[in-house]
PDB file of C-alpha atoms and ligand atoms in Angstrom:
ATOM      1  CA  UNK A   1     -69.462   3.507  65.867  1.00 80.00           C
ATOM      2  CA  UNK A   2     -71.268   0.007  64.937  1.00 93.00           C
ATOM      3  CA  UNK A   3     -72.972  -0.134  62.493  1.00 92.00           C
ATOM      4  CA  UNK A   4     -76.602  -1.296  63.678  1.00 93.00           C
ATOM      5  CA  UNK A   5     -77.659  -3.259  60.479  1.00 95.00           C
ATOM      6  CA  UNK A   6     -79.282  -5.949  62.521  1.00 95.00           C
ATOM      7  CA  UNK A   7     -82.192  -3.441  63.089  1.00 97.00           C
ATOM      8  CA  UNK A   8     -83.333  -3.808  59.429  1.00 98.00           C
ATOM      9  CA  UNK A   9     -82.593  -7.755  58.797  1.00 97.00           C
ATOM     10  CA  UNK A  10     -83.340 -10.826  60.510  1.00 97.00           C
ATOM     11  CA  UNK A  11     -80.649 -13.588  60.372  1.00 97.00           C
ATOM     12  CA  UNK A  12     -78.903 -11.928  57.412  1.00 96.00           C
ATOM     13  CA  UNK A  13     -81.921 -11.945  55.223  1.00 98.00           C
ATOM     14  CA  UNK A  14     -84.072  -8.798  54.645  1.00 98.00           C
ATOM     15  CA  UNK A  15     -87.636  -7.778  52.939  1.00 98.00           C
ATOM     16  CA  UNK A  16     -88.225  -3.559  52.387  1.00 98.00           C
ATOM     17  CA  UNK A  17     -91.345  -2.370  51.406  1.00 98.00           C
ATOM     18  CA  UNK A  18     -90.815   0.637  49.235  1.00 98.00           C
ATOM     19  CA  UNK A  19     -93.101   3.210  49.258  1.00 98.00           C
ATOM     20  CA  UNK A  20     -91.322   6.227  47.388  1.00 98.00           C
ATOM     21  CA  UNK A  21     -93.338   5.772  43.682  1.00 97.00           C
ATOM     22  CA  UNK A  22     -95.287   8.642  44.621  1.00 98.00           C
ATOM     23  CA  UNK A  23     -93.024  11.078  44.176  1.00 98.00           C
ATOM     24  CA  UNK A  24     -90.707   8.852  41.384  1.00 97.00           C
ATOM     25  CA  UNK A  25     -93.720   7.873  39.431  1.00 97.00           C
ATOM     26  CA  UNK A  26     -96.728  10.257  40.472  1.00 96.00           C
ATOM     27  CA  UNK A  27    -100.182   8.718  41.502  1.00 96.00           C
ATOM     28  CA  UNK A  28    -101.776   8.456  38.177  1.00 95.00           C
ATOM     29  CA  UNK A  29     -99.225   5.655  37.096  1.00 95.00           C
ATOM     30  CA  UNK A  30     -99.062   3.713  40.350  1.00 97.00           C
ATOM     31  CA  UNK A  31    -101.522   4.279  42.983  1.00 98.00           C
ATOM     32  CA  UNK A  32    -105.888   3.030  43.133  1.00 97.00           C
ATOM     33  CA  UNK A  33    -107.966   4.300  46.096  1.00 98.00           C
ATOM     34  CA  UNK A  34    -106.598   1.646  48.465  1.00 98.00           C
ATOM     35  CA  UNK A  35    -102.774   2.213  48.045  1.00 98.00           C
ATOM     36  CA  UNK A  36    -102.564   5.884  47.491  1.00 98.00           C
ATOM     37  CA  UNK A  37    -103.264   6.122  51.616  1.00 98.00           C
ATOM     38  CA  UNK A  38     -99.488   5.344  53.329  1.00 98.00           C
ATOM     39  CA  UNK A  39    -101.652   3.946  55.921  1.00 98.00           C
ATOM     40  CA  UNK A  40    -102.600   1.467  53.967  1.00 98.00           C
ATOM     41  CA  UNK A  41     -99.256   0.404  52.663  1.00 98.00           C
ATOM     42  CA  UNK A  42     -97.758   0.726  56.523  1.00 98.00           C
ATOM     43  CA  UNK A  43    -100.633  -1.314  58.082  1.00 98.00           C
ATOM     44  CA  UNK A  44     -99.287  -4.319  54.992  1.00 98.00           C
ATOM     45  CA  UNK A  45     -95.134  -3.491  55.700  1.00 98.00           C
ATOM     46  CA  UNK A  46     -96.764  -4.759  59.443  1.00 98.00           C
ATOM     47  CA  UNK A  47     -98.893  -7.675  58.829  1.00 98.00           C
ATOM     48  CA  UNK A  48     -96.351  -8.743  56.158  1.00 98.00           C
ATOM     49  CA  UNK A  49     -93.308  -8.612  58.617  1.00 98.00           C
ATOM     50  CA  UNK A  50     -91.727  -6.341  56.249  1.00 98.00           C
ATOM     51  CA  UNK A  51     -87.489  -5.727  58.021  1.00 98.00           C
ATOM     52  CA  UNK A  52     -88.194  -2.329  56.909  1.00 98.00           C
ATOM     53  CA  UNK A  53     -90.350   0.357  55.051  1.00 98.00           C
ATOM     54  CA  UNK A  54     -88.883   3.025  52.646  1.00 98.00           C
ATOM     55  CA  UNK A  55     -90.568   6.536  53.024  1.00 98.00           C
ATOM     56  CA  UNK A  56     -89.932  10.054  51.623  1.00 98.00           C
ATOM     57  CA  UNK A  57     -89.327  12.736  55.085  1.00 98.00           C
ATOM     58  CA  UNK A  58     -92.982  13.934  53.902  1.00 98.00           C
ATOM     59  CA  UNK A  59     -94.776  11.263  54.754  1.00 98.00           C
ATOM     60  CA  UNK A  60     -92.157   9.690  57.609  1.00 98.00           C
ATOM     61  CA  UNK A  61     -93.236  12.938  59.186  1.00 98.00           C
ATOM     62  CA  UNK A  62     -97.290  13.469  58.517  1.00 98.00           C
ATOM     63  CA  UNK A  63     -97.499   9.713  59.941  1.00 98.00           C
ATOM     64  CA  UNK A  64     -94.844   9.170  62.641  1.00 98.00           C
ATOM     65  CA  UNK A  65     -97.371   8.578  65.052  1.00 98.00           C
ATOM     66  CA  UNK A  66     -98.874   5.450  63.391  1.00 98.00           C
ATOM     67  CA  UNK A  67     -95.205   4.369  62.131  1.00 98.00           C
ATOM     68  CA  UNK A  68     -94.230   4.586  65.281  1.00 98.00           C
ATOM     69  CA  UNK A  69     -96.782   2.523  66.948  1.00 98.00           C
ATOM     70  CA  UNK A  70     -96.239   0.282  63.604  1.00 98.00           C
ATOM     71  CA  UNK A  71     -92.673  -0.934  64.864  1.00 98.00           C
ATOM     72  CA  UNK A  72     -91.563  -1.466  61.444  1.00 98.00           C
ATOM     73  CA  UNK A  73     -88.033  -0.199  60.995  1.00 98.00           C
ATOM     74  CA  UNK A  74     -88.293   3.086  59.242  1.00 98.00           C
ATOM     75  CA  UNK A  75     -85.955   3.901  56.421  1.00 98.00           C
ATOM     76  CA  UNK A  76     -86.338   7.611  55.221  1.00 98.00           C
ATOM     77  CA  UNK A  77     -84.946   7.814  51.696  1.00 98.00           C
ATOM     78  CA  UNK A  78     -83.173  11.415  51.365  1.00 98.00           C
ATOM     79  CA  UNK A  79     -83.225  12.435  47.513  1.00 98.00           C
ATOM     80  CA  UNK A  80     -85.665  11.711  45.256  1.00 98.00           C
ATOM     81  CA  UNK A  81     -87.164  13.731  41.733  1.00 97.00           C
ATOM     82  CA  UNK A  82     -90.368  13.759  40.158  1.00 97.00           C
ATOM     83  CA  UNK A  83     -91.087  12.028  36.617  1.00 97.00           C
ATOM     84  CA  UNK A  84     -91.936  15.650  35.305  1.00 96.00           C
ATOM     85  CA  UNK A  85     -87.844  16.651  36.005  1.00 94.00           C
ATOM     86  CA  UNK A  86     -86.129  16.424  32.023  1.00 94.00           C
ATOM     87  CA  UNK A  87     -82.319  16.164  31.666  1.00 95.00           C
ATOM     88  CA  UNK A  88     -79.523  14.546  32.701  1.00 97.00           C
ATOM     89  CA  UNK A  89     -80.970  12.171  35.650  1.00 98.00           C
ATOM     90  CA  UNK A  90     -80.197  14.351  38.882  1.00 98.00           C
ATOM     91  CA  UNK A  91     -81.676  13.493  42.400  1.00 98.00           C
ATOM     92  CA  UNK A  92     -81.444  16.016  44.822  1.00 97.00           C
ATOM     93  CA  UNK A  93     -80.890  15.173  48.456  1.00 98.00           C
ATOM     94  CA  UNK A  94     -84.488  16.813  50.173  1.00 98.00           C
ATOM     95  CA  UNK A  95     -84.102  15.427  53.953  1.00 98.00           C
ATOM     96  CA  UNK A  96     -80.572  15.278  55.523  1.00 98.00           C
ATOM     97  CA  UNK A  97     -79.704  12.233  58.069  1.00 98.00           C
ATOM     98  CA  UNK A  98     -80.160  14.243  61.303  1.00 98.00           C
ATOM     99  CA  UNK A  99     -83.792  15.016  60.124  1.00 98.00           C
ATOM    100  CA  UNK A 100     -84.353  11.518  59.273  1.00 98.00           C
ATOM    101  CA  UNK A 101     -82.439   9.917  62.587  1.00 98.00           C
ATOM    102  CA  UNK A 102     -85.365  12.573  64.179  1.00 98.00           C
ATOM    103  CA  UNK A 103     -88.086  11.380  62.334  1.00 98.00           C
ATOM    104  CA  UNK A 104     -87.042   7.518  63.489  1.00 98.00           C
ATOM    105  CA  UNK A 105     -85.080   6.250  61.101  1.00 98.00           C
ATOM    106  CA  UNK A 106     -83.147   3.213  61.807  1.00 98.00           C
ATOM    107  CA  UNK A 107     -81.363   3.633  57.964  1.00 98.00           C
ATOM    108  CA  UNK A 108     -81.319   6.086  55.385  1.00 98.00           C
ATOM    109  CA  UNK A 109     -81.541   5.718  51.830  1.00 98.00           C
ATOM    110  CA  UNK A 110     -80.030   7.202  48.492  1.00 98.00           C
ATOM    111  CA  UNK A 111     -80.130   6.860  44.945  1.00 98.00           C
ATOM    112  CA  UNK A 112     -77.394   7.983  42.481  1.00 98.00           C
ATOM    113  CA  UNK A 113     -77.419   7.365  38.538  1.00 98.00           C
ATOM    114  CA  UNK A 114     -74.273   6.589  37.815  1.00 98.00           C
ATOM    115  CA  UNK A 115     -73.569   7.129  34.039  1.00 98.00           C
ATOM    116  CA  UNK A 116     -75.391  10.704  34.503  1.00 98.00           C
ATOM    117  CA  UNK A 117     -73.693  14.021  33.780  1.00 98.00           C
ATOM    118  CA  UNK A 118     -74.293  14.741  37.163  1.00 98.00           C
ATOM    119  CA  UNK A 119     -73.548  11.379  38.850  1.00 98.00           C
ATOM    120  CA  UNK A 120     -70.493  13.027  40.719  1.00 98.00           C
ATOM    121  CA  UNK A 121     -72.706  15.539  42.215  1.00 98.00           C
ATOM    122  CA  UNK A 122     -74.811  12.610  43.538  1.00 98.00           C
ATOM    123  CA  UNK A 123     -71.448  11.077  44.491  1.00 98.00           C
ATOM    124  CA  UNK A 124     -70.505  13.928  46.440  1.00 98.00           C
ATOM    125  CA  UNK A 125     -74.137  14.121  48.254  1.00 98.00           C
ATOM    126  CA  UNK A 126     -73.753  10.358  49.086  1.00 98.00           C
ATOM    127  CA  UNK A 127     -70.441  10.725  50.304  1.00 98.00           C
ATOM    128  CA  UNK A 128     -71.399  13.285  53.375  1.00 98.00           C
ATOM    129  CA  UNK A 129     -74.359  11.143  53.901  1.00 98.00           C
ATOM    130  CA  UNK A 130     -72.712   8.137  54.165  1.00 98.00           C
ATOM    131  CA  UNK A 131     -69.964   9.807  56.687  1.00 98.00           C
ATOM    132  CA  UNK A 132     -72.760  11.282  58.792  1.00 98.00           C
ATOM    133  CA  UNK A 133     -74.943   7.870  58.679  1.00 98.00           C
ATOM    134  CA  UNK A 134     -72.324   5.703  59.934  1.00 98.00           C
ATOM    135  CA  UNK A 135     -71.225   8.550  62.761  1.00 97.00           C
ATOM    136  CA  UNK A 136     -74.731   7.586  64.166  1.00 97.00           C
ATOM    137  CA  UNK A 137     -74.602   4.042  63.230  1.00 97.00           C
ATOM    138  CA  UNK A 138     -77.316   4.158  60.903  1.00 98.00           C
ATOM    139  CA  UNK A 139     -76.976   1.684  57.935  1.00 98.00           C
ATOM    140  CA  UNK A 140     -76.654   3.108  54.201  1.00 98.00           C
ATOM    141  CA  UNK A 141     -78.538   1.868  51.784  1.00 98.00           C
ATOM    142  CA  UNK A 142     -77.805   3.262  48.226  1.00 98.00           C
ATOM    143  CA  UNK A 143     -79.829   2.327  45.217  1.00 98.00           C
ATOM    144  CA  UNK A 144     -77.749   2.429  41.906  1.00 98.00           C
ATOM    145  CA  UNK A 145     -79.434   2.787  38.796  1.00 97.00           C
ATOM    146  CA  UNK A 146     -77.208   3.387  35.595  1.00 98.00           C
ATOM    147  CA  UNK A 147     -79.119   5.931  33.430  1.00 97.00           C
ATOM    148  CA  UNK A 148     -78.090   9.226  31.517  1.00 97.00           C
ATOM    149  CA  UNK A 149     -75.386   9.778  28.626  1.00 96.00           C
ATOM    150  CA  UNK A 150     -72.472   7.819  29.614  1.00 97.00           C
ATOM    151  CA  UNK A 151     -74.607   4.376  29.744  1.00 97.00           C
ATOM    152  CA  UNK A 152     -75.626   4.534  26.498  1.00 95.00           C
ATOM    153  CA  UNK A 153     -74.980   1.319  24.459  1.00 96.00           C
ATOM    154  CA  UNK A 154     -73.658  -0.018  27.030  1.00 97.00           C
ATOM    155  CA  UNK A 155     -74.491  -4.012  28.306  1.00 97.00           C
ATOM    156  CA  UNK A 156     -77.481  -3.702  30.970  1.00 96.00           C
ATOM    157  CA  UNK A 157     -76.489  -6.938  32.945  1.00 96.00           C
ATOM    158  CA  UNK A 158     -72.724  -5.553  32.848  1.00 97.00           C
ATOM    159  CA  UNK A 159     -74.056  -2.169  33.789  1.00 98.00           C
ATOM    160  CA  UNK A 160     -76.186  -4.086  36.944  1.00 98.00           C
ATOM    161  CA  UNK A 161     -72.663  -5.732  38.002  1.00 98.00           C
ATOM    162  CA  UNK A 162     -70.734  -2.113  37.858  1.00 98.00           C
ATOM    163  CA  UNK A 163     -73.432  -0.582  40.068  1.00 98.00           C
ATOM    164  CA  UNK A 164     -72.979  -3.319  42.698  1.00 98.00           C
ATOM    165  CA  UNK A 165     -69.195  -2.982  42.917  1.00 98.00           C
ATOM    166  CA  UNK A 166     -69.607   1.382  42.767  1.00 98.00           C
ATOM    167  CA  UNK A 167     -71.831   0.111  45.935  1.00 98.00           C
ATOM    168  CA  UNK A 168     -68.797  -1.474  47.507  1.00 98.00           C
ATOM    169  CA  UNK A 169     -66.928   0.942  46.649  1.00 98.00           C
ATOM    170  CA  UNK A 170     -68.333   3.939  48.065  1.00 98.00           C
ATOM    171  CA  UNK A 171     -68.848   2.719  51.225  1.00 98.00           C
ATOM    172  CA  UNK A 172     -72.793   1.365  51.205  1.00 98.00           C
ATOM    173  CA  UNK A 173     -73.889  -0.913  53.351  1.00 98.00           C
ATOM    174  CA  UNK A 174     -76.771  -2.585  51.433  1.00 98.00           C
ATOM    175  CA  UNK A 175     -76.553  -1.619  47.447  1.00 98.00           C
ATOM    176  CA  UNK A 176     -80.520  -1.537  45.577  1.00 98.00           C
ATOM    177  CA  UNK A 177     -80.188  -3.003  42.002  1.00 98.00           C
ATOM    178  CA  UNK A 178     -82.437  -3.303  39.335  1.00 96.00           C
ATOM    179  CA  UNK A 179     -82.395  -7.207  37.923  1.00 95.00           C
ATOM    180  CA  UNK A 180     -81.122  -7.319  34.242  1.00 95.00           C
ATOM    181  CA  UNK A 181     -80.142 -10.865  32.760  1.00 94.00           C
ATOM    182  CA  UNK A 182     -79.973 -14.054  33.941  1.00 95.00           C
ATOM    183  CA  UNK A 183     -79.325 -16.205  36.752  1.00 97.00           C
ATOM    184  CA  UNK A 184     -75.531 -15.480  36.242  1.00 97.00           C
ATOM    185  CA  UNK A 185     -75.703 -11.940  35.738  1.00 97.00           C
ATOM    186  CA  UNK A 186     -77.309 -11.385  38.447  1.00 98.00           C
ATOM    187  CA  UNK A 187     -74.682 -13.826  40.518  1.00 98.00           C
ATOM    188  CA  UNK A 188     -72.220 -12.063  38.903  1.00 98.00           C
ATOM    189  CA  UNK A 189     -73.172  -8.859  40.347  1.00 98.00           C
ATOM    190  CA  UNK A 190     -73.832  -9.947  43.360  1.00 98.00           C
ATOM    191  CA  UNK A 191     -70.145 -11.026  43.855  1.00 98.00           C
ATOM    192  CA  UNK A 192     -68.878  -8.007  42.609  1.00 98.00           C
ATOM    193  CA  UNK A 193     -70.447  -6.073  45.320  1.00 98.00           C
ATOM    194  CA  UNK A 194     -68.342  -8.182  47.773  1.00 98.00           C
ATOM    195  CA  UNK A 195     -69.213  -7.151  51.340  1.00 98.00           C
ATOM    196  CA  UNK A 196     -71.373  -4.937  50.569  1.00 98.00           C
ATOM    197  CA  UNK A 197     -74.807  -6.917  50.262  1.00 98.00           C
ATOM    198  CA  UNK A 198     -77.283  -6.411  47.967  1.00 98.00           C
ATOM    199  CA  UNK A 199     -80.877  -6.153  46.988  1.00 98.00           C
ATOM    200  CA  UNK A 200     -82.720  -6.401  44.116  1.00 98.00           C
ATOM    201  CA  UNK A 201     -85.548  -4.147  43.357  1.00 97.00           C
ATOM    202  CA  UNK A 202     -89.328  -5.506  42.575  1.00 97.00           C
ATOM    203  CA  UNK A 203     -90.379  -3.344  39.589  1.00 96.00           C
ATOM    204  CA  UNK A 204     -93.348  -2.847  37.924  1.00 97.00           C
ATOM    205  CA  UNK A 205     -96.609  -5.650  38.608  1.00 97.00           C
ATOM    206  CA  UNK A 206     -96.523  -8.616  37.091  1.00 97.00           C
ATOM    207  CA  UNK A 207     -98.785 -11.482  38.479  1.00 97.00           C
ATOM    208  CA  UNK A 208     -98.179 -12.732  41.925  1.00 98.00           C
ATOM    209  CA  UNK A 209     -96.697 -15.991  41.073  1.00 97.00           C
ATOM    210  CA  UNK A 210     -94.392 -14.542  38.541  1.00 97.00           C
ATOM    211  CA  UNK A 211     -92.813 -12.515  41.281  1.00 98.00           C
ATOM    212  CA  UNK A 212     -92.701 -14.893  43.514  1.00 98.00           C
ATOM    213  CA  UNK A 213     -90.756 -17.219  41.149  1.00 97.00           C
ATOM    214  CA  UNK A 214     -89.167 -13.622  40.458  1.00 97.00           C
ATOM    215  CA  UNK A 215     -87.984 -13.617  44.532  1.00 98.00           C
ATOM    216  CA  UNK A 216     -86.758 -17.281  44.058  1.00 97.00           C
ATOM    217  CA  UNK A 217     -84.236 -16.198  41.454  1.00 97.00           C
ATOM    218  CA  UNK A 218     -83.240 -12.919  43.734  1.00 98.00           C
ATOM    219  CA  UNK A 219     -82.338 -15.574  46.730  1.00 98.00           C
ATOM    220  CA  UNK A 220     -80.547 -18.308  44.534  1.00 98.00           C
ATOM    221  CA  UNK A 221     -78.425 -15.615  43.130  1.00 98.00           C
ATOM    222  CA  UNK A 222     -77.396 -14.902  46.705  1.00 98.00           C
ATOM    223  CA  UNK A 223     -78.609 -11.722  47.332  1.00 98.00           C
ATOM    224  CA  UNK A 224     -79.526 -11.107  50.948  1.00 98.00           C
ATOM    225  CA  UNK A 225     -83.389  -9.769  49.792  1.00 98.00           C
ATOM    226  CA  UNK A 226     -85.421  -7.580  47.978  1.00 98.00           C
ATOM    227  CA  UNK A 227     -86.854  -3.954  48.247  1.00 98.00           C
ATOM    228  CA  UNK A 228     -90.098  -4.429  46.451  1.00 98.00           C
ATOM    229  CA  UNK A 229     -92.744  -1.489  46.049  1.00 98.00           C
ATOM    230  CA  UNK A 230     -95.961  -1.858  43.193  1.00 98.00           C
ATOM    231  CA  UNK A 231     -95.624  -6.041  43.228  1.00 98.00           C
ATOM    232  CA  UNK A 232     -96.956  -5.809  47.273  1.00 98.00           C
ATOM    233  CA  UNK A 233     -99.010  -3.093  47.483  1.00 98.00           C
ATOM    234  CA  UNK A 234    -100.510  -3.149  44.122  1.00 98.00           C
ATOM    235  CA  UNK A 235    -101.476  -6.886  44.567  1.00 98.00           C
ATOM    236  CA  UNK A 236    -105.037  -7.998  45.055  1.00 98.00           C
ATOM    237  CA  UNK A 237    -103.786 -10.180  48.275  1.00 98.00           C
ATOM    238  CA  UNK A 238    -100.142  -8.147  49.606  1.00 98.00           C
ATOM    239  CA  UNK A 239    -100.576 -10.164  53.129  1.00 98.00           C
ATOM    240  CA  UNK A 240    -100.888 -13.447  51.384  1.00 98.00           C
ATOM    241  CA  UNK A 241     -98.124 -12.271  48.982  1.00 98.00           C
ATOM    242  CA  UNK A 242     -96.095 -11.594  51.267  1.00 98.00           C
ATOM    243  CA  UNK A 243     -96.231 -14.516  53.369  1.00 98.00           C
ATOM    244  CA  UNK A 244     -94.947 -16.310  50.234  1.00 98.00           C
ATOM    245  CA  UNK A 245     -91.449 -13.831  49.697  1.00 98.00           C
ATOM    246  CA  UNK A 246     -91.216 -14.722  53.299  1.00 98.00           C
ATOM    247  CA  UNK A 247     -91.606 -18.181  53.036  1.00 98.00           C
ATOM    248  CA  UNK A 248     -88.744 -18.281  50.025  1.00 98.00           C
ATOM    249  CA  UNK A 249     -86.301 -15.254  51.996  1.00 98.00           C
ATOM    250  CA  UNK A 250     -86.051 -17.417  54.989  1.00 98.00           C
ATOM    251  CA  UNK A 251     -86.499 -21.381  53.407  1.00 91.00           C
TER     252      UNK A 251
HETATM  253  P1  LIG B   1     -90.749  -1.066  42.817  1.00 61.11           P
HETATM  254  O1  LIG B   1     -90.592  -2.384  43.526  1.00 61.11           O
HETATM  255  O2  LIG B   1     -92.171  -0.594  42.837  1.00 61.11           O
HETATM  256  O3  LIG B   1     -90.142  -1.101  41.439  1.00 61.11           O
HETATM  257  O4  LIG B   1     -89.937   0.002  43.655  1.00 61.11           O
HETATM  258  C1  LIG B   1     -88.545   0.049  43.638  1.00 61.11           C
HETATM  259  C2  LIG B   1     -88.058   1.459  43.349  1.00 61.11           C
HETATM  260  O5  LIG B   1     -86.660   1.543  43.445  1.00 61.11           O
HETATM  261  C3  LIG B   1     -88.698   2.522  44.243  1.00 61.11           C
HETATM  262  O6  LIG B   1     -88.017   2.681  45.434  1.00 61.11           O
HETATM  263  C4  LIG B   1     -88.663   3.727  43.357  1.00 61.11           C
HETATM  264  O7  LIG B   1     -89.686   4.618  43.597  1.00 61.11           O
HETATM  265  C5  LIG B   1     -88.851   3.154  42.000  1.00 61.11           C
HETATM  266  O8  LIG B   1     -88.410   1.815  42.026  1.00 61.11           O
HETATM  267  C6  LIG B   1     -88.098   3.957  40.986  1.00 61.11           C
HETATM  268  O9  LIG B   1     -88.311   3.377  39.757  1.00 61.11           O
HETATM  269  P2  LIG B   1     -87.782   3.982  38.428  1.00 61.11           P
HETATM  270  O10 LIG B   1     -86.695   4.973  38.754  1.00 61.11           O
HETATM  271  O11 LIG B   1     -87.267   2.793  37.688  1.00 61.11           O
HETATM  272  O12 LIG B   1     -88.946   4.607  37.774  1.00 61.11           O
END
């Protein structure tokens, strides 16, 4: 079956808002009164002309109406752990792809830690997924953070360019990294995740202008966009914002 990727990018380019910190993170470290309501974040993913919004099956399901009626692509991210969990960095699959394909999804999402003593049981996870996924046609997107024992010491930029080829090589469509180095590190990983394209993650705020000079560096390192969380929806102006990642994704 095809793989329908052109439902969450627009001539090869692609924004995500990610919306997933409140189970990651909790909302003591990352949400205010305004952003702590999905509503809020969903009625931004809209007016920004966000390609896609990243939601746990929880709230994919408590608001399908509104998503719905939203029309921006949904992406239901299947495993996720709470910043309580201690231990090797394990995160457990919680929705499976039928339930998300259900809920509306026009992707799914994963994350493994490779360098983790239990990476291969994320591997293993990711590997039905991605089997059942691309049955239905549904685009993979797999974020790959290196964490746990086996990274330790270890070169972050060299560690960013390993998770972008593990990407490749495990069969994800789009492959979320986290930005470590410069302009040639990041280049570097990019290439090594060959066809498999990539995006770099937003982290945590910095001021508006900083990440958009941050989103100008993503693109020249030819990356086909970002999946950016706390830099949108924790900004004063996220519309405004994100008229400006626009304005660089698609120059
Ligand atoms: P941000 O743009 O807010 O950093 O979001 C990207 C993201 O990958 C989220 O999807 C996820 O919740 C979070 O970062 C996880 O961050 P970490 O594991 O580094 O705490």
């Amino acid at each position: 079956m095809k793989i329908r990727l052109s439902k969450i990018m627009k001539k090869g380019k692609a924004m995500y808002l990610a919306y997933d910190q409140g189970l990651e993170h909790g909302p003591e470290m990352d949400f205010n009164d305004k952003n702590i309501d999905p509503l809020y974040v969903l009625d931004i993913a809209k007016r920004g002309k966000f390609n896609g919004i990243v939601f746990q099956k929880g709230i994919a399901e408590k608001y399908n109406n509104e998503i719905k009626k939203s029309k921006v692509p949904l992406i239901v991210k299947l495993n996720g752990k709470t910043s309580l969990y201690k231990g090797e960095p394990y995160s457990r699959q919680l929705c499976t792809v039928s339930e998300a394909k259900k809920l509306g999804a026009v992707a799914v999402g994963y994350t493994i830690y490779i360098g983790s003593e239990k990476e291969s049981k994320m591997m293993s996870e990711f590997e039905k997924i991605e089997r059942e996924a691309h049955k239905m046609g549904l685009p993979v997107i797999v974020w790959i953070y290196p964490r746990g024992a086996g990274i330790e010491g270890k070169d972050k930029s060299e560690l960013m360019a390993y998770a972008a080829r593990v990407g490749l090589e495990i069969g994800a469509d789009i492959v979320k990294l986290h930005p470590y180095g410069d302009l040639n590190k990041m280049k570097w990983a990019v290439k090594s995740a060959g066809r498999t394209k990539v995006i770099f993650a937003g982290g945590e705020k910095m001021d508006d202008n900083k990440f958009v000079g941050y989103v100008k560096n993503v693109m020249n390192s030819g990356a086909m966009g970002i999946a950016v969380g706390r830099n949108v929806w924790q900004s004063e102006k996220p519309i405004e914002l994100s008229e400006k990642i626009r304005g660089i994704i698609w120059k």
